PDB file of C-alpha atoms in Angstrom:
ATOM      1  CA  UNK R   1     -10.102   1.474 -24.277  1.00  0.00           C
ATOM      2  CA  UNK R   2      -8.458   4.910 -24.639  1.00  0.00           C
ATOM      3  CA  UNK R   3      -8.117   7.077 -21.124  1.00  0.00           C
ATOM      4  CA  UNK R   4     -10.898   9.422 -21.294  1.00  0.00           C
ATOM      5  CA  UNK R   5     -13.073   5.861 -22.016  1.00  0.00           C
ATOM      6  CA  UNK R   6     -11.771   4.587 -18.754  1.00  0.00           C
ATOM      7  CA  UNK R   7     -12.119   7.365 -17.042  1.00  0.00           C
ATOM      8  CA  UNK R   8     -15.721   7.772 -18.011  1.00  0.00           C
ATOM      9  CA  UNK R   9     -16.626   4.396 -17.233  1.00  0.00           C
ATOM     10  CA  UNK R  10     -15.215   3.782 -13.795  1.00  0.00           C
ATOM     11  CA  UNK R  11     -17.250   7.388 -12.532  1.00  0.00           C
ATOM     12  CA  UNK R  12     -20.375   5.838 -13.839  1.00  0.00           C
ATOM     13  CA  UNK R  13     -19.771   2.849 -11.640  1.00  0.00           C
ATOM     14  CA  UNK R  14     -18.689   5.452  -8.948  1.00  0.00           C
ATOM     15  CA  UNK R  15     -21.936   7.140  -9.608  1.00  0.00           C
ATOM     16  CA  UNK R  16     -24.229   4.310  -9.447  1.00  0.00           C
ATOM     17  CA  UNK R  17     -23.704   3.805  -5.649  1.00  0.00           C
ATOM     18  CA  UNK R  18     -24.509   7.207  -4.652  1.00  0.00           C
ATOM     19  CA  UNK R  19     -22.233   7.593  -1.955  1.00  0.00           C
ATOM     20  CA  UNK R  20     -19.008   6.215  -0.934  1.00  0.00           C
ATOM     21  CA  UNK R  21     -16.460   6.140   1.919  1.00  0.00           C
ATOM     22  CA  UNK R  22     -12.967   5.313  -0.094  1.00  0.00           C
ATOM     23  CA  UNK R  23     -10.565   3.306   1.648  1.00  0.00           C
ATOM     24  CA  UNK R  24      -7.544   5.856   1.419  1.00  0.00           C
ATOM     25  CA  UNK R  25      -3.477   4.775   1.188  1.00  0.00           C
ATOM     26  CA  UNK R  26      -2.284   8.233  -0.495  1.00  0.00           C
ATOM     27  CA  UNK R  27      -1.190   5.305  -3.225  1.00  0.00           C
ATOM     28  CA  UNK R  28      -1.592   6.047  -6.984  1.00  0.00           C
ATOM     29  CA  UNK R  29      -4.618   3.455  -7.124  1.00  0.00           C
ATOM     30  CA  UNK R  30      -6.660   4.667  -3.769  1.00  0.00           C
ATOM     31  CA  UNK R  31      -5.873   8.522  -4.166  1.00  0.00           C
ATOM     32  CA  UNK R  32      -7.339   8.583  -8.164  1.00  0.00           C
ATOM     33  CA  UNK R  33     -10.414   7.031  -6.413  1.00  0.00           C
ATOM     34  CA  UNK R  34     -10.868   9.117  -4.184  1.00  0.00           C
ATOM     35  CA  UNK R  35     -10.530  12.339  -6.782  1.00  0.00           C
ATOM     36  CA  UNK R  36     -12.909  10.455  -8.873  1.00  0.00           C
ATOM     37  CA  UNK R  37     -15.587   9.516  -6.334  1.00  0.00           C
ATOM     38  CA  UNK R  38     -15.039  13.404  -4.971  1.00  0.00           C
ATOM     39  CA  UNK R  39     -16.305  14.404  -8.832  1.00  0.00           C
ATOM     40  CA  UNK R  40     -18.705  11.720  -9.041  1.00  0.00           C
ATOM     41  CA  UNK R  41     -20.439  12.043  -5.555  1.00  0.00           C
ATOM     42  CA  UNK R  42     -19.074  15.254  -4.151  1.00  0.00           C
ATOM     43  CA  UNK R  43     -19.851  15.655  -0.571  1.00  0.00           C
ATOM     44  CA  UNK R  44     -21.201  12.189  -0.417  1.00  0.00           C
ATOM     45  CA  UNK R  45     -17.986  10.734  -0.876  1.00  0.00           C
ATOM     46  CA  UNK R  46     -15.512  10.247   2.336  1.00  0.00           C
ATOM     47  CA  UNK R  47     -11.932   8.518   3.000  1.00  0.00           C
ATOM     48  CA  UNK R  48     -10.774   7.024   5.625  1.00  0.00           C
ATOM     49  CA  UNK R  49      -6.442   5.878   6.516  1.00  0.00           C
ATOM     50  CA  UNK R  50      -6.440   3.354   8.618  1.00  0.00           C
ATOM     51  CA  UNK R  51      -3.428   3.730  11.121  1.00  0.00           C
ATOM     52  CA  UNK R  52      -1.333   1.241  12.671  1.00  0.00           C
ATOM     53  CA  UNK R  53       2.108   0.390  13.414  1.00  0.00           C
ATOM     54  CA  UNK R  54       2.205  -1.418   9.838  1.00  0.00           C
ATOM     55  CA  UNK R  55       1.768   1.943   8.417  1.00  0.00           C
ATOM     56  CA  UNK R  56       4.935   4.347   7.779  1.00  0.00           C
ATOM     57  CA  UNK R  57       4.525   7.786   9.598  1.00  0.00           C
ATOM     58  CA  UNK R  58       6.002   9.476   5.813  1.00  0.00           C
ATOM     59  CA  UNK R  59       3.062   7.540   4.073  1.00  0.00           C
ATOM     60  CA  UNK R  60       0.666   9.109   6.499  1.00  0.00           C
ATOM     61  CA  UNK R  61       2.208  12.404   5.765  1.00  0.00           C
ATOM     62  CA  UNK R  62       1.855  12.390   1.967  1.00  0.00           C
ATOM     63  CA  UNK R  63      -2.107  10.719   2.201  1.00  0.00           C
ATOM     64  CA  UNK R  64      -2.554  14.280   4.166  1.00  0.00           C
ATOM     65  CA  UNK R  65      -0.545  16.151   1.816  1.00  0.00           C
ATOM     66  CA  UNK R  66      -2.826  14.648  -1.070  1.00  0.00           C
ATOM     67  CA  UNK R  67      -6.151  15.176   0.814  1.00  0.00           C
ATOM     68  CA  UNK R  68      -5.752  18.778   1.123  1.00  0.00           C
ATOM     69  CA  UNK R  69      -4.214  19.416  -2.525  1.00  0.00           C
ATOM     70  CA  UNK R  70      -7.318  18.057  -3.459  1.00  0.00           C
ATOM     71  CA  UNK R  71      -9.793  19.092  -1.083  1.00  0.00           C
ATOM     72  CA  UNK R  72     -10.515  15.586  -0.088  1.00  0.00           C
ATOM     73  CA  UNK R  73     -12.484  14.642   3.435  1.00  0.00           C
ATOM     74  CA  UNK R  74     -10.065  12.168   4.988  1.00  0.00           C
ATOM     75  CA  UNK R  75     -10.506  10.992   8.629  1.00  0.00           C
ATOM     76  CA  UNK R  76      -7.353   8.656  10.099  1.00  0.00           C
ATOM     77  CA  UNK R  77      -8.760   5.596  12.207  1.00  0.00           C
ATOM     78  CA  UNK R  78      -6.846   3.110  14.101  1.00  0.00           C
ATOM     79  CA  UNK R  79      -7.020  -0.394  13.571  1.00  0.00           C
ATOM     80  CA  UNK R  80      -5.623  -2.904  16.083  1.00  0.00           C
ATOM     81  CA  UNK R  81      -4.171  -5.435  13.714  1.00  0.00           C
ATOM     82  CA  UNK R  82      -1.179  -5.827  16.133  1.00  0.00           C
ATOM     83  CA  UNK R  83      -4.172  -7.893  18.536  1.00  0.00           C
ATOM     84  CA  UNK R  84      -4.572 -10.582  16.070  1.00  0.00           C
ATOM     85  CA  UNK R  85      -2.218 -13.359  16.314  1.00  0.00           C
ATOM     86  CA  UNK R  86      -3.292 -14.738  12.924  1.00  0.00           C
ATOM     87  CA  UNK R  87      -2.199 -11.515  11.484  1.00  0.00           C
ATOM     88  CA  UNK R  88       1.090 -11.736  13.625  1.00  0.00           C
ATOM     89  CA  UNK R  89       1.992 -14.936  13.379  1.00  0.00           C
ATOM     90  CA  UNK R  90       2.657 -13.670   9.484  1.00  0.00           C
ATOM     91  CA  UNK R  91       1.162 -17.030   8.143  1.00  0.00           C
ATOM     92  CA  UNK R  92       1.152 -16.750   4.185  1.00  0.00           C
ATOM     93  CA  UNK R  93      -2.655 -15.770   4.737  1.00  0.00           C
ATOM     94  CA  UNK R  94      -1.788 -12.660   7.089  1.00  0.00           C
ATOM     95  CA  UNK R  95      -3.210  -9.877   4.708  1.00  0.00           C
ATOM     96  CA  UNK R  96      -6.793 -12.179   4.728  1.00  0.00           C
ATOM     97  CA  UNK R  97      -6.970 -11.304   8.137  1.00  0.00           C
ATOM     98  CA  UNK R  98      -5.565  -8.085   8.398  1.00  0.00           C
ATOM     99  CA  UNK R  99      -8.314  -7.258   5.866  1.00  0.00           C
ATOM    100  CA  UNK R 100     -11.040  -8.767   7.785  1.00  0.00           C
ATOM    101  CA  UNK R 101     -10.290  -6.612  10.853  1.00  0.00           C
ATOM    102  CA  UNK R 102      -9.690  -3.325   8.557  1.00  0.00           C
ATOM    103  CA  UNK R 103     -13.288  -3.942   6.462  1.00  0.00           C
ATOM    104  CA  UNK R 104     -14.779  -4.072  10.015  1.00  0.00           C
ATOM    105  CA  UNK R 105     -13.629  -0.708  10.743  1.00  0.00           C
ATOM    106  CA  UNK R 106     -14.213   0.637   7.090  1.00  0.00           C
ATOM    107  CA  UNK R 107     -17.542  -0.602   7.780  1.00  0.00           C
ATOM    108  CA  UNK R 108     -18.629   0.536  10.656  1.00  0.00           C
ATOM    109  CA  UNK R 109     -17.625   4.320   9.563  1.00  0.00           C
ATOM    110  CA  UNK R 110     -19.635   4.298   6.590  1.00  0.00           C
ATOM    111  CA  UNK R 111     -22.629   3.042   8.424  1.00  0.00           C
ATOM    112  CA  UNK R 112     -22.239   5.556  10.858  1.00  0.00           C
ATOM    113  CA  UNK R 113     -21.406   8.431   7.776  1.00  0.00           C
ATOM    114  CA  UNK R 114     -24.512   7.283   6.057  1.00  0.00           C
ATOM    115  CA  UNK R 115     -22.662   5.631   3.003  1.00  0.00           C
ATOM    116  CA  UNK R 116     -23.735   3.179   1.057  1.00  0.00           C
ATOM    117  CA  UNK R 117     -20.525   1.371   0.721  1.00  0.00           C
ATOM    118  CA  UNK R 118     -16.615   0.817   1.367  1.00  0.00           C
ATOM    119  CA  UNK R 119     -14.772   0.785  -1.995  1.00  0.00           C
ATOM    120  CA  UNK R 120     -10.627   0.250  -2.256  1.00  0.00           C
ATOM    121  CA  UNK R 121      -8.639   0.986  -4.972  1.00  0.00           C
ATOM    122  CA  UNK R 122      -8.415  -2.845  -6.164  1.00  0.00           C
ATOM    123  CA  UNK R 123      -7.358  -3.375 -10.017  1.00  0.00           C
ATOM    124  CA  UNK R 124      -7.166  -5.988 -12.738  1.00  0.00           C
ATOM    125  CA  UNK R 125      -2.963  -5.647 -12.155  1.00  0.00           C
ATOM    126  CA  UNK R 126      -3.802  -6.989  -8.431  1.00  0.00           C
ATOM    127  CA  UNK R 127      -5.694  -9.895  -9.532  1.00  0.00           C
ATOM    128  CA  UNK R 128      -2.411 -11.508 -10.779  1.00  0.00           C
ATOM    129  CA  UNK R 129      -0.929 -11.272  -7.893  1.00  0.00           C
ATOM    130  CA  UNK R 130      -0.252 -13.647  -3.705  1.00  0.00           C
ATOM    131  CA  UNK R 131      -3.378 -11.169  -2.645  1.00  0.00           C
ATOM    132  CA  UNK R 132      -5.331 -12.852   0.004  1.00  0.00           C
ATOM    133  CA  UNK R 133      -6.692  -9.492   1.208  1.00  0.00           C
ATOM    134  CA  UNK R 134      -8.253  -8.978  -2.153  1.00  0.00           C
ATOM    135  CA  UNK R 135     -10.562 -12.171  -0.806  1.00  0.00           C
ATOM    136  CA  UNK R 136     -11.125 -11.024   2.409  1.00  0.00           C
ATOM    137  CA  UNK R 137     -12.363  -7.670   1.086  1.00  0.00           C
ATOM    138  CA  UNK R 138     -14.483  -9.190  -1.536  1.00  0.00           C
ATOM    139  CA  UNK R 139     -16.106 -11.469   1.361  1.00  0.00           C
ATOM    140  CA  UNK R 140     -16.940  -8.514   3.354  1.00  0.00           C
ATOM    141  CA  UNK R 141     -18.459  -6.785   0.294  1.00  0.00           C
ATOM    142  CA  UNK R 142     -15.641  -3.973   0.213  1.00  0.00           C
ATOM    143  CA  UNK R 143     -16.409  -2.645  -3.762  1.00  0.00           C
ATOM    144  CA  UNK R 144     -13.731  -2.669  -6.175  1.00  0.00           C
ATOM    145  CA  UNK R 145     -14.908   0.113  -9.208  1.00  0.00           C
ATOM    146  CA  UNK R 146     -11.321  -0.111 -10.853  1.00  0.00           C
ATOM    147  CA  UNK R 147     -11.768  -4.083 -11.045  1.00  0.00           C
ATOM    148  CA  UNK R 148     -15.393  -3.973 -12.185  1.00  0.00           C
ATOM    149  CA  UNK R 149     -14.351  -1.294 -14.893  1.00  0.00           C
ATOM    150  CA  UNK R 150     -11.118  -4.084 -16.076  1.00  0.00           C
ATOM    151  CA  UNK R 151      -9.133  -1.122 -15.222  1.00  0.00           C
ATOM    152  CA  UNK R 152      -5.264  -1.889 -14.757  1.00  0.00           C
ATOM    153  CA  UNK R 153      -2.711  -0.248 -12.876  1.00  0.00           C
ATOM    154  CA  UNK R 154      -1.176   1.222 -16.165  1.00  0.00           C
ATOM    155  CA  UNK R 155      -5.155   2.402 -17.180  1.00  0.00           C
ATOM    156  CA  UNK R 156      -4.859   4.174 -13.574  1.00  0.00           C
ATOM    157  CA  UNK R 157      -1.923   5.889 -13.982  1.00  0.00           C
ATOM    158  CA  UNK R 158      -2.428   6.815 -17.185  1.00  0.00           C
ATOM    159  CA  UNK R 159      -5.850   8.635 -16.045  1.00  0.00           C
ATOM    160  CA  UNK R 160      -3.963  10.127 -12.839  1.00  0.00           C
ATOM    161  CA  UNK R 161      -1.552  11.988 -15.610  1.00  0.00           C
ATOM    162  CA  UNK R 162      -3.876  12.921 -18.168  1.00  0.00           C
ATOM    163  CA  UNK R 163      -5.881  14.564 -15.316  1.00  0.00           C
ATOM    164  CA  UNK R 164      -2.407  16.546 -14.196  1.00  0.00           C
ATOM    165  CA  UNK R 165      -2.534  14.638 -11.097  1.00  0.00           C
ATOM    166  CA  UNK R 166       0.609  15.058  -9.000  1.00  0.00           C
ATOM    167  CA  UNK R 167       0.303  11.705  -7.708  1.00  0.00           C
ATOM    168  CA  UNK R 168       0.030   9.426 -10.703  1.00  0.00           C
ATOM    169  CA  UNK R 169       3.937   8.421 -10.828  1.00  0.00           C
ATOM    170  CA  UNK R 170       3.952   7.784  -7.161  1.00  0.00           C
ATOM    171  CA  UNK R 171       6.440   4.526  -6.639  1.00  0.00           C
ATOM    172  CA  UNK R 172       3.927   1.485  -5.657  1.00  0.00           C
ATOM    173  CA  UNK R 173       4.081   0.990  -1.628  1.00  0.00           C
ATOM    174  CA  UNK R 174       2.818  -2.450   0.698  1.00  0.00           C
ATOM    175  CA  UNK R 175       2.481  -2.324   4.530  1.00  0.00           C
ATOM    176  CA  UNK R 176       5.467  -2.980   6.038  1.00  0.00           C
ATOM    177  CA  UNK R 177       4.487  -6.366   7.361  1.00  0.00           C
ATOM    178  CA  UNK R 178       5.401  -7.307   3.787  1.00  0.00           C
ATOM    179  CA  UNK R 179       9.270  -6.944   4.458  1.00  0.00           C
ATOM    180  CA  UNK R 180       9.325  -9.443   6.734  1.00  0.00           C
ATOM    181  CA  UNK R 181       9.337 -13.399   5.877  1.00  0.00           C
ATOM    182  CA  UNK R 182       5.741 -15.482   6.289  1.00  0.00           C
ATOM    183  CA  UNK R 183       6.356 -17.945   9.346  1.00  0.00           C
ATOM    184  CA  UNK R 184       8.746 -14.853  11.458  1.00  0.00           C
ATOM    185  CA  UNK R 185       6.665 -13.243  14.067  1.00  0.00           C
ATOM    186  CA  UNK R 186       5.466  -9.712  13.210  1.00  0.00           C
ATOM    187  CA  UNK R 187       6.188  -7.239  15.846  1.00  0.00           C
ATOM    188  CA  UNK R 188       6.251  -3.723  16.609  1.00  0.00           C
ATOM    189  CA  UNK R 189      10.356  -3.806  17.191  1.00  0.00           C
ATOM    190  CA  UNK R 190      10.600  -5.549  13.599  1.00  0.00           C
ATOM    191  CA  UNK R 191       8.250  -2.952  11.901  1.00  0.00           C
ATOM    192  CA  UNK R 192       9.979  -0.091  13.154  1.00  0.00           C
ATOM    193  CA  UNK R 193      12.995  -0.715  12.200  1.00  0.00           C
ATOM    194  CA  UNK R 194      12.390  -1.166   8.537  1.00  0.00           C
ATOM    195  CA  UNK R 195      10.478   2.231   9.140  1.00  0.00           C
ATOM    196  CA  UNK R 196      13.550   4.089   9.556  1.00  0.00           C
ATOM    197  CA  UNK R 197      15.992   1.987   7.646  1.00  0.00           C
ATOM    198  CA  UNK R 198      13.874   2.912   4.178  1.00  0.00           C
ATOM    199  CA  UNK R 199      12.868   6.570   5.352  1.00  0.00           C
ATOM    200  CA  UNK R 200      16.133   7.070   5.716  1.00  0.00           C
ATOM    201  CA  UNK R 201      17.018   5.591   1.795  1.00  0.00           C
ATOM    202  CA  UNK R 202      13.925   7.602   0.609  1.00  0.00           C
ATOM    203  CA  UNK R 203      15.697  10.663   2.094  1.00  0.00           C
ATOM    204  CA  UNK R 204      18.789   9.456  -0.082  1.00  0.00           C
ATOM    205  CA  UNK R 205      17.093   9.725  -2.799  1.00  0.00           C
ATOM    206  CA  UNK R 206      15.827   6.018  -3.519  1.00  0.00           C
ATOM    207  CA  UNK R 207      12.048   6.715  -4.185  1.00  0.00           C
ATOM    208  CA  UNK R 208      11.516   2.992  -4.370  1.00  0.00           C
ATOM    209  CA  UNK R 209      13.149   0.866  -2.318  1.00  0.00           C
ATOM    210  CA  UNK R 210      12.243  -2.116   0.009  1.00  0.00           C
ATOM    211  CA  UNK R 211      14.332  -3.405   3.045  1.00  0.00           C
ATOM    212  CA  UNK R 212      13.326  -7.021   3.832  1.00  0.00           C
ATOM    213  CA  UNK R 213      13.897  -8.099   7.260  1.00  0.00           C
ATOM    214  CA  UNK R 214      15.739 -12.108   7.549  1.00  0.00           C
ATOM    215  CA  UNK R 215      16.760 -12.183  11.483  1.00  0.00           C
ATOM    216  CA  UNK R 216      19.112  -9.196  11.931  1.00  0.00           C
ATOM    217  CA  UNK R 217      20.271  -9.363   8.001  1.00  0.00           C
ATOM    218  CA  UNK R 218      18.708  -6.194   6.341  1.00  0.00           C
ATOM    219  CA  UNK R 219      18.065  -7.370   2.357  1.00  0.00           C
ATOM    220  CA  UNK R 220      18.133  -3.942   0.650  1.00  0.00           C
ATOM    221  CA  UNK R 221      16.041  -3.490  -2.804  1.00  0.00           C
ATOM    222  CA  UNK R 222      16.335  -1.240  -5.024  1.00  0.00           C
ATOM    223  CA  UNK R 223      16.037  -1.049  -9.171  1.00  0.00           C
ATOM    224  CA  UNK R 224      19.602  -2.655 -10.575  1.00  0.00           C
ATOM    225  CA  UNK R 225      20.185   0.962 -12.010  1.00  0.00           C
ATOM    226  CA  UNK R 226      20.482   2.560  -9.133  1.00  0.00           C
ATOM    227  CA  UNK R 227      22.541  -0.199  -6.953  1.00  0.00           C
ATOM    228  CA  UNK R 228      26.056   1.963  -8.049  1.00  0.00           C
ATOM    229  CA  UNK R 229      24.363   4.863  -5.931  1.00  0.00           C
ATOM    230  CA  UNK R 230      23.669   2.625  -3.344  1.00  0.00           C
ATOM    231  CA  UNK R 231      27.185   1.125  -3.305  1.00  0.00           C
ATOM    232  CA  UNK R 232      28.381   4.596  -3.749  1.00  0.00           C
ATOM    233  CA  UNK R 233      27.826   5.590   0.073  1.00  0.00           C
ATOM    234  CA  UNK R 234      27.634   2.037   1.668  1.00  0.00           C
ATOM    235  CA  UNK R 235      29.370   3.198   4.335  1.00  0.00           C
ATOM    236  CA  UNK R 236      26.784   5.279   5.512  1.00  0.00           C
ATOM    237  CA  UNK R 237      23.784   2.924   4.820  1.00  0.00           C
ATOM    238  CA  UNK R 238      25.957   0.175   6.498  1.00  0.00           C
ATOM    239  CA  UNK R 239      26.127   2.163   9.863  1.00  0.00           C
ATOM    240  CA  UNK R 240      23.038   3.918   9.967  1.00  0.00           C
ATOM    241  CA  UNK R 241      20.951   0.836   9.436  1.00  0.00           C
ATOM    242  CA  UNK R 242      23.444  -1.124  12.153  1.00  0.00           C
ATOM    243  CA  UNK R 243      22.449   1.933  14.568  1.00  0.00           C
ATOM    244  CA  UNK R 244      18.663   0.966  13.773  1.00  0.00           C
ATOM    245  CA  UNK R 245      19.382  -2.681  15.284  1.00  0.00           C
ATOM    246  CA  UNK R 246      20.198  -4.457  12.222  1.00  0.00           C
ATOM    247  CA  UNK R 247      23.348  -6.677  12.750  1.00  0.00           C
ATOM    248  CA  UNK R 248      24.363  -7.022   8.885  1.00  0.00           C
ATOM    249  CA  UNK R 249      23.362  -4.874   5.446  1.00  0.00           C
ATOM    250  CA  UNK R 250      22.856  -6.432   2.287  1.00  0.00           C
ATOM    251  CA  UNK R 251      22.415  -5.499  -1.337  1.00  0.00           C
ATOM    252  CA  UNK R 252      19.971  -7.840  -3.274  1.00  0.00           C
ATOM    253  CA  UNK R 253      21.904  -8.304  -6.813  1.00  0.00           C
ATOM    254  CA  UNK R 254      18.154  -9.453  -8.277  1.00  0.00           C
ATOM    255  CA  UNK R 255      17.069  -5.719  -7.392  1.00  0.00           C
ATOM    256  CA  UNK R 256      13.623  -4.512  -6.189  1.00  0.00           C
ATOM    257  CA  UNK R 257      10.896  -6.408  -7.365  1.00  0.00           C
ATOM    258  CA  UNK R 258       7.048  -6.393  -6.111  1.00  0.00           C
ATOM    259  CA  UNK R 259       6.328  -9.435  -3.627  1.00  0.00           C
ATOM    260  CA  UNK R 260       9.575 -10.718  -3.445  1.00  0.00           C
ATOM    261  CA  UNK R 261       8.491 -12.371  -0.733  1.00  0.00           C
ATOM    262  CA  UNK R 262       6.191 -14.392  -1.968  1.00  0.00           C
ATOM    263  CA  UNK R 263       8.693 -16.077  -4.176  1.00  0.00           C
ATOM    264  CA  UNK R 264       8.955 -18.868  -1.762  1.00  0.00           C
ATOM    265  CA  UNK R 265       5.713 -19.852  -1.537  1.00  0.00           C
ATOM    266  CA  UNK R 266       4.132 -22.920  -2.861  1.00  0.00           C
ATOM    267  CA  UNK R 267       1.982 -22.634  -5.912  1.00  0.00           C
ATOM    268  CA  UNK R 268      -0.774 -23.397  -4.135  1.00  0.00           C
ATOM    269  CA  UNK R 269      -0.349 -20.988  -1.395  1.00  0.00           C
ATOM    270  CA  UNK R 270      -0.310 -17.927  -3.687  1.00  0.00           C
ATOM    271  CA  UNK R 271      -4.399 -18.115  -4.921  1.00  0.00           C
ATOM    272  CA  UNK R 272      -5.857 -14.375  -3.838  1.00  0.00           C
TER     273      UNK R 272
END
């Protein structure tokens, strides 16, 4: 299906529920949505950010930056997913539950907006993937247009430039729960830290990057062609990320890759 195709389609499935409160990241995925369900609805159509301290302050910045180039109604919320010791306990399930608790929210707004439903920015890509929160959102009855149009994550971006959309090359982003390994207690000292150990690589230049968290070891990710930049001024990655609390800084030689950490798990413990 070419890209005017998909981009026809997934409106019409935008269209058909008549209003819509988008469950907003400032991600590629979530922000096209939310253009799209602005066309397709217009004021009917809402988005919410749900903040917490899994969410980087820069991310926050560039959702806002996005709603206002594009004269979308975005509210920030707050979610307590730091209460929930199933969420930080980080089993290999955590996202299921951190879901749960964010639907709720999601939820509640729209009922209170008027809106007949949630919808995220859930593709075929995702399907492929360790996503227990796709399940928990699904159970809650969270929509999923992109999915139900077989849209992928290429489909997506390749609508996002057609359209001239400055957001549709926008480096793929995950809470930062995901930098730390299932079975080691999330907590807010953890979180932080990885916070300002990759705002201060983005700020280097390294649009996408990932620093995973193993005890005080900081695992640096980035794409293999850019590690000779990286090595290039390991000096000062080395101390500023020892001044953030981390005791050692490592390169990964395998480079960034989506979900690293899920490469441990069990076959069975990576079904959505």
């Amino acid at each position: 299906m070419d890209t005017t195709a998909c981009r026809k389609l997934v409106l019409g499935k935008i269209a058909e529920k008549g209003s819509m409160l988008v469950a907003f990241s400032g991600g590629v995925d979530s922000s096209l949505l939310a253009v799209l369900a602005r066309e397709a609805l217009g004021d009917k159509s809402r988005c919410v950010l749900l903040d917490s301290p899994v969410v980087p302050r820069e991310a926050i910045e560039e959702a806002g930056r996005i709603a206002r180039d594009y004269d979308l109604h975005l509210e920030l919320l707050p979610v307590s997913v730091m209460d929930d010791a199933r969420f930080t306990k980080n089993p290999a399930e955590r996202c299921y539950w951190c879901k749960k608790n964010s639907a709720a929210v999601l939820k509640r707004r729209a009922q209170e907006l008027g809106l007949a439903c949630v919808a995220d920015g859930i593709n075929v890509s995702d399907t492929g993937e360790h996503r227990p929160g796709l399940a928990a959102s699904t159970d809650e009855g969270i929509v999923h247009p992109f999915l139900d149009a077989g849209m992928t994550k290429n489909d997506i971006r390749e609508i996002a430039k057609a359209g001239g959309y400055s957001f549709w090359d926008k480096p793929s982003a995950a809470c930062l729960s995901s930098r730390i390994p299932y079975g080691d207690a999330i907590t807010d000292k953890k979180l932080h830290m990885v916070e300002e150990a990759e705002a201060f690589l983005h700020k280097k230049g390294f649009r996408q990057v990932r620093v995973r968290v193993h005890g005080m070891v900081a695992r640096i990710e980035v794409p293999k062609e850019e590690m000779h930049a990286l090595l290039d001024m390991h000096a000062a990655v080395a101390g500023t990320l020892s001044a953030f609390g981390f005791s050692y800084v490592t390169l990964d030689l395998e480079g960034y890759r989506s979900g690293s950490m899920d490469e441990v798990l069990a076959p069975a413990a990576k079904k959505p």
